[in-house]
mmCIF file of C-alpha atoms in Angstrom:
data_model
loop_
_atom_site.group_PDB
_atom_site.id
_atom_site.type_symbol
_atom_site.label_atom_id
_atom_site.label_comp_id
_atom_site.label_asym_id
_atom_site.label_seq_id
_atom_site.Cartn_x
_atom_site.Cartn_y
_atom_site.Cartn_z
ATOM 1 C CA ASP A 480 103.542 148.000 65.089
ATOM 2 C CA SER A 481 100.720 150.321 66.155
ATOM 3 C CA GLY A 482 98.728 147.583 67.853
ATOM 4 C CA VAL A 483 95.857 147.889 65.362
ATOM 5 C CA THR A 484 95.864 144.912 62.990
ATOM 6 C CA GLN A 485 94.217 144.986 59.607
ATOM 7 C CA THR A 486 93.867 142.033 57.272
ATOM 8 C CA PRO A 487 94.379 141.471 54.460
ATOM 9 C CA LYS A 488 97.017 144.043 53.494
ATOM 10 C CA HIS A 489 96.176 143.796 49.814
ATOM 11 C CA LEU A 490 93.063 142.625 48.025
ATOM 12 C CA ILE A 491 92.358 142.419 44.314
ATOM 13 C CA THR A 492 88.859 141.551 43.205
ATOM 14 C CA ALA A 493 86.510 141.974 40.282
ATOM 15 C CA THR A 494 83.616 144.379 39.896
ATOM 16 C CA GLY A 495 80.373 143.097 41.350
ATOM 17 C CA GLN A 496 82.097 141.023 43.995
ATOM 18 C CA ARG A 497 81.894 141.259 47.779
ATOM 19 C CA VAL A 498 84.828 141.492 50.187
ATOM 20 C CA THR A 499 85.316 141.649 53.939
ATOM 21 C CA LEU A 500 88.037 143.695 55.595
ATOM 22 C CA ARG A 501 88.989 142.866 59.142
ATOM 23 C CA CYS A 502 90.317 145.013 61.979
ATOM 24 C CA SER A 503 91.538 144.089 65.438
ATOM 25 C CA PRO A 504 91.778 147.176 67.637
ATOM 26 C CA ARG A 505 94.575 147.957 70.047
ATOM 27 C CA SER A 506 94.210 146.038 73.298
ATOM 28 C CA GLY A 507 91.792 147.837 75.601
ATOM 29 C CA ASP A 508 90.367 150.143 72.939
ATOM 30 C CA LEU A 509 86.580 150.062 72.678
ATOM 31 C CA SER A 510 86.060 152.378 69.712
ATOM 32 C CA VAL A 511 86.750 151.390 66.131
ATOM 33 C CA TYR A 512 86.647 153.782 63.187
ATOM 34 C CA TRP A 513 86.778 153.019 59.462
ATOM 35 C CA TYR A 514 88.215 155.495 56.955
ATOM 36 C CA GLN A 515 88.601 155.371 53.180
ATOM 37 C CA GLN A 516 91.444 157.054 51.323
ATOM 38 C CA SER A 517 90.957 157.255 47.572
ATOM 39 C CA LEU A 518 93.647 158.457 45.186
ATOM 40 C CA ASP A 519 94.675 162.043 45.966
ATOM 41 C CA GLN A 520 92.005 162.325 48.628
ATOM 42 C CA GLY A 521 92.155 162.797 52.341
ATOM 43 C CA LEU A 522 90.823 160.180 54.658
ATOM 44 C CA GLN A 523 87.033 160.023 54.518
ATOM 45 C CA PHE A 524 85.204 158.889 57.620
ATOM 46 C CA LEU A 525 82.935 155.920 57.002
ATOM 47 C CA ILE A 526 81.629 154.606 60.323
ATOM 48 C CA GLN A 527 82.388 154.301 64.033
ATOM 49 C CA TYR A 528 81.565 151.549 66.519
ATOM 50 C CA TYR A 529 81.852 151.723 70.272
ATOM 51 C CA ASN A 530 81.741 148.564 72.354
ATOM 52 C CA GLY A 531 79.717 146.718 69.745
ATOM 53 C CA GLU A 532 77.256 149.451 68.867
ATOM 54 C CA GLU A 533 77.227 151.765 65.889
ATOM 55 C CA ARG A 534 78.081 155.262 67.097
ATOM 56 C CA ALA A 535 78.306 157.435 64.024
ATOM 57 C CA LYS A 536 78.041 157.211 60.268
ATOM 58 C CA GLY A 537 79.842 159.274 57.694
ATOM 59 C CA ASN A 538 79.612 159.098 53.926
ATOM 60 C CA ILE A 539 79.278 155.347 53.852
ATOM 61 C CA LEU A 540 77.583 153.874 50.812
ATOM 62 C CA GLU A 541 74.566 151.602 51.243
ATOM 63 C CA ARG A 542 76.608 148.858 49.573
ATOM 64 C CA PHE A 543 78.979 149.012 52.521
ATOM 65 C CA SER A 544 78.251 147.748 56.019
ATOM 66 C CA ALA A 545 80.220 147.109 59.151
ATOM 67 C CA GLN A 546 79.930 145.512 62.542
ATOM 68 C CA GLN A 547 81.881 145.162 65.752
ATOM 69 C CA PHE A 548 81.885 141.801 67.469
ATOM 70 C CA PRO A 549 81.885 140.964 71.205
ATOM 71 C CA ASP A 550 85.657 140.505 71.119
ATOM 72 C CA LEU A 551 85.781 144.083 69.737
ATOM 73 C CA HIS A 552 87.208 143.214 66.359
ATOM 74 C CA SER A 553 85.415 144.830 63.459
ATOM 75 C CA GLU A 554 84.635 143.910 59.880
ATOM 76 C CA LEU A 555 83.852 146.184 56.955
ATOM 77 C CA ASN A 556 81.820 144.510 54.234
ATOM 78 C CA LEU A 557 81.896 145.964 50.732
ATOM 79 C CA SER A 558 79.482 144.531 48.180
ATOM 80 C CA SER A 559 78.612 145.025 44.512
ATOM 81 C CA LEU A 560 82.080 146.456 44.121
ATOM 82 C CA GLU A 561 82.744 149.148 41.540
ATOM 83 C CA LEU A 562 86.019 150.402 40.083
ATOM 84 C CA GLY A 563 85.651 153.570 42.144
ATOM 85 C CA ASP A 564 85.766 151.581 45.372
ATOM 86 C CA SER A 565 89.469 150.997 44.807
ATOM 87 C CA ALA A 566 91.136 152.711 47.749
ATOM 88 C CA LEU A 567 93.058 152.310 50.955
ATOM 89 C CA TYR A 568 90.788 151.398 53.849
ATOM 90 C CA PHE A 569 92.060 152.277 57.290
ATOM 91 C CA CYS A 570 90.821 151.148 60.639
ATOM 92 C CA ALA A 571 91.614 153.132 63.767
ATOM 93 C CA SER A 572 90.875 152.581 67.429
ATOM 94 C CA SER A 573 90.692 154.640 70.604
ATOM 95 C CA PRO A 574 90.053 153.755 74.238
ATOM 96 C CA GLN A 575 86.742 155.558 74.591
ATOM 97 C CA VAL A 576 83.996 157.017 72.488
ATOM 98 C CA GLY A 577 85.795 160.303 72.710
ATOM 99 C CA GLY A 578 88.163 162.362 74.828
ATOM 100 C CA ASP A 579 91.328 160.820 73.495
ATOM 101 C CA TYR A 580 91.561 162.228 69.993
ATOM 102 C CA GLY A 581 94.815 160.512 69.183
ATOM 103 C CA TYR A 582 93.435 157.614 67.223
ATOM 104 C CA THR A 583 95.766 154.703 66.575
ATOM 105 C CA PHE A 584 95.594 153.657 62.944
ATOM 106 C CA GLY A 585 96.294 150.315 61.380
ATOM 107 C CA SER A 586 98.463 150.065 58.278
ATOM 108 C CA GLY A 587 95.445 149.726 56.022
ATOM 109 C CA THR A 588 94.036 147.374 53.416
ATOM 110 C CA ARG A 589 94.643 148.308 49.803
ATOM 111 C CA LEU A 590 91.639 147.258 47.747
ATOM 112 C CA THR A 591 91.919 147.111 43.983
ATOM 113 C CA VAL A 592 88.769 146.470 41.978
ATOM 114 C CA VAL A 593 89.411 145.382 38.400
ATOM 115 C CA ASP B 1353 82.583 170.577 50.144
ATOM 116 C CA GLN B 1354 86.031 170.291 51.641
ATOM 117 C CA GLN B 1355 85.927 171.493 55.224
ATOM 118 C CA VAL B 1356 89.644 171.022 55.851
ATOM 119 C CA LYS B 1357 92.020 172.179 53.142
ATOM 120 C CA GLN B 1358 95.724 171.687 52.693
ATOM 121 C CA ASN B 1359 96.457 173.730 49.612
ATOM 122 C CA SER B 1360 100.066 172.645 49.151
ATOM 123 C CA PRO B 1361 100.280 169.063 47.903
ATOM 124 C CA SER B 1362 104.031 169.047 48.404
ATOM 125 C CA LEU B 1363 106.863 170.918 50.105
ATOM 126 C CA SER B 1364 110.644 170.566 49.878
ATOM 127 C CA VAL B 1365 112.918 171.856 52.626
ATOM 128 C CA GLN B 1366 116.645 171.643 53.315
ATOM 129 C CA GLU B 1367 117.742 169.647 56.317
ATOM 130 C CA GLY B 1368 118.132 171.890 59.369
ATOM 131 C CA ARG B 1369 115.738 174.544 58.093
ATOM 132 C CA ILE B 1370 112.161 175.168 59.183
ATOM 133 C CA SER B 1371 109.248 173.340 57.575
ATOM 134 C CA ILE B 1372 105.889 175.103 57.675
ATOM 135 C CA LEU B 1373 102.797 173.157 56.706
ATOM 136 C CA ASN B 1374 99.527 175.014 56.414
ATOM 137 C CA CYS B 1375 95.898 174.066 56.857
ATOM 138 C CA ASP B 1376 92.644 176.014 56.511
ATOM 139 C CA TYR B 1377 89.194 175.037 57.690
ATOM 140 C CA THR B 1378 85.711 176.316 57.010
ATOM 141 C CA ASN B 1379 83.556 174.756 59.726
ATOM 142 C CA SER B 1380 83.208 177.101 62.719
ATOM 143 C CA MET B 1381 82.118 174.180 64.885
ATOM 144 C CA PHE B 1382 85.574 172.612 64.786
ATOM 145 C CA ASP B 1383 87.228 173.031 68.156
ATOM 146 C CA TYR B 1384 90.052 170.523 68.162
ATOM 147 C CA PHE B 1385 92.754 170.111 65.563
ATOM 148 C CA LEU B 1386 95.333 167.413 64.978
ATOM 149 C CA TRP B 1387 98.274 166.658 62.749
ATOM 150 C CA TYR B 1388 99.087 163.163 61.592
ATOM 151 C CA LYS B 1389 102.187 161.923 59.821
ATOM 152 C CA LYS B 1390 102.093 159.071 57.335
ATOM 153 C CA TYR B 1391 104.933 157.042 55.895
ATOM 154 C CA PRO B 1392 104.387 154.853 52.809
ATOM 155 C CA ALA B 1393 102.771 151.477 53.553
ATOM 156 C CA GLU B 1394 101.904 152.576 57.082
ATOM 157 C CA GLY B 1395 98.842 154.064 58.717
ATOM 158 C CA PRO B 1396 98.784 157.696 59.858
ATOM 159 C CA THR B 1397 100.491 158.371 63.182
ATOM 160 C CA PHE B 1398 99.266 161.035 65.588
ATOM 161 C CA LEU B 1399 101.788 163.861 65.868
ATOM 162 C CA ILE B 1400 100.413 166.824 67.771
ATOM 163 C CA SER B 1401 97.088 168.476 68.556
ATOM 164 C CA ILE B 1402 95.661 171.781 69.700
ATOM 165 C CA SER B 1403 92.431 172.827 71.324
ATOM 166 C CA SER B 1404 90.594 175.927 70.132
ATOM 167 C CA ILE B 1405 91.134 177.548 73.530
ATOM 168 C CA LYS B 1406 94.851 177.745 72.763
ATOM 169 C CA ASP B 1407 96.783 179.420 69.976
ATOM 170 C CA LYS B 1408 99.991 177.415 70.278
ATOM 171 C CA ASN B 1409 101.108 173.964 71.312
ATOM 172 C CA GLU B 1410 104.660 172.725 71.313
ATOM 173 C CA ASP B 1411 106.159 169.255 71.457
ATOM 174 C CA GLY B 1412 109.870 169.066 70.876
ATOM 175 C CA ARG B 1413 110.670 170.092 67.317
ATOM 176 C CA PHE B 1414 106.972 170.355 66.451
ATOM 177 C CA THR B 1415 104.797 173.396 67.101
ATOM 178 C CA VAL B 1416 101.217 173.915 65.983
ATOM 179 C CA PHE B 1417 99.784 177.413 65.726
ATOM 180 C CA LEU B 1418 96.061 178.141 65.561
ATOM 181 C CA ASN B 1419 94.528 181.380 64.270
ATOM 182 C CA LYS B 1420 90.805 181.014 64.939
ATOM 183 C CA SER B 1421 89.789 184.293 63.350
ATOM 184 C CA ALA B 1422 91.453 183.254 60.107
ATOM 185 C CA LYS B 1423 90.404 179.610 60.485
ATOM 186 C CA HIS B 1424 94.001 178.666 59.843
ATOM 187 C CA LEU B 1425 96.518 176.424 61.511
ATOM 188 C CA SER B 1426 100.108 175.615 60.754
ATOM 189 C CA LEU B 1427 102.649 173.020 61.773
ATOM 190 C CA HIS B 1428 106.246 174.136 62.234
ATOM 191 C CA ILE B 1429 109.073 171.617 62.296
ATOM 192 C CA VAL B 1430 112.391 172.993 63.500
ATOM 193 C CA PRO B 1431 114.967 171.821 62.624
ATOM 194 C CA SER B 1432 113.759 169.610 59.803
ATOM 195 C CA GLN B 1433 115.364 166.187 59.508
ATOM 196 C CA PRO B 1434 115.377 163.687 56.609
ATOM 197 C CA GLY B 1435 113.295 161.313 58.754
ATOM 198 C CA ASP B 1436 110.531 163.904 58.755
ATOM 199 C CA SER B 1437 109.923 163.210 55.068
ATOM 200 C CA ALA B 1438 106.351 161.931 54.979
ATOM 201 C CA VAL B 1439 102.804 162.980 54.161
ATOM 202 C CA TYR B 1440 101.292 165.237 56.806
ATOM 203 C CA PHE B 1441 97.537 165.340 57.322
ATOM 204 C CA CYS B 1442 95.663 168.062 59.099
ATOM 205 C CA ALA B 1443 92.452 166.946 60.836
ATOM 206 C CA ALA B 1444 89.677 168.607 62.784
ATOM 207 C CA THR B 1445 86.751 167.633 64.950
ATOM 208 C CA SER B 1446 83.875 169.365 66.661
ATOM 209 C CA GLY B 1447 84.475 167.317 69.768
ATOM 210 C CA ALA B 1448 80.913 166.772 70.763
ATOM 211 C CA GLY B 1449 79.271 163.604 69.548
ATOM 212 C CA SER B 1450 81.153 160.947 67.719
ATOM 213 C CA TYR B 1451 84.620 162.495 67.650
ATOM 214 C CA GLN B 1452 84.993 161.597 63.974
ATOM 215 C CA LEU B 1453 87.867 163.414 62.344
ATOM 216 C CA THR B 1454 87.665 165.413 59.126
ATOM 217 C CA PHE B 1455 90.955 165.210 57.255
ATOM 218 C CA GLY B 1456 92.649 167.361 54.665
ATOM 219 C CA LYS B 1457 94.201 165.783 51.582
ATOM 220 C CA GLY B 1458 97.704 165.937 52.972
ATOM 221 C CA THR B 1459 101.004 167.635 52.184
ATOM 222 C CA LYS B 1460 104.017 165.575 51.151
ATOM 223 C CA LEU B 1461 107.104 166.928 52.895
ATOM 224 C CA SER B 1462 110.524 166.120 51.499
ATOM 225 C CA VAL B 1463 113.504 167.068 53.640
ATOM 226 C CA ILE B 1464 116.639 167.203 51.511
ATOM 227 C CA PRO B 1465 119.936 166.236 53.204
#
């Protein structure tokens, strides 16, 4: 157990639907990162939050949004889902906005859009 | 535009021998490099890292070499063990700013007993 908890582990939904992925960071970590891993692709950075505020954005689609709550857990919202959104979504956390590059990853949420 | 490339999707090595995983990058701003290991149904786990001011970093059986002029790094595992069988991701960051990591597509290492 890495200490980063992601729920649900698996999600199957239809095109056009909206889903919410949840991440609880490791205790004490203030930064949360979201990554997407599509088939045969490396992990693609989506977005980073630090202590409740958005810190950086990667190639995140406008249909996707995220937030980090006062208790530091984070949610990634995916809407108007398309078949191509099927992927593994990983959350990672680190203690600070930077400096410690050894992110701790969760085990991921596998999203299947049918 | 893939800024971090792992050109070998897979690698098979005999137990006890050396495993060498390679990674190339194109962005000159990258100054910190990491290797992650990933088992099926788990998230990536940090393995070892190297700063651009060094050319080698060692941690037990794992050594990372950095050749800045060639924009190339490699991970050596000696001796390889069956438990090392996993997907290995190379990642890089420019350090300044958000500290987001840019990952390669990974190399699947199989260590044969």
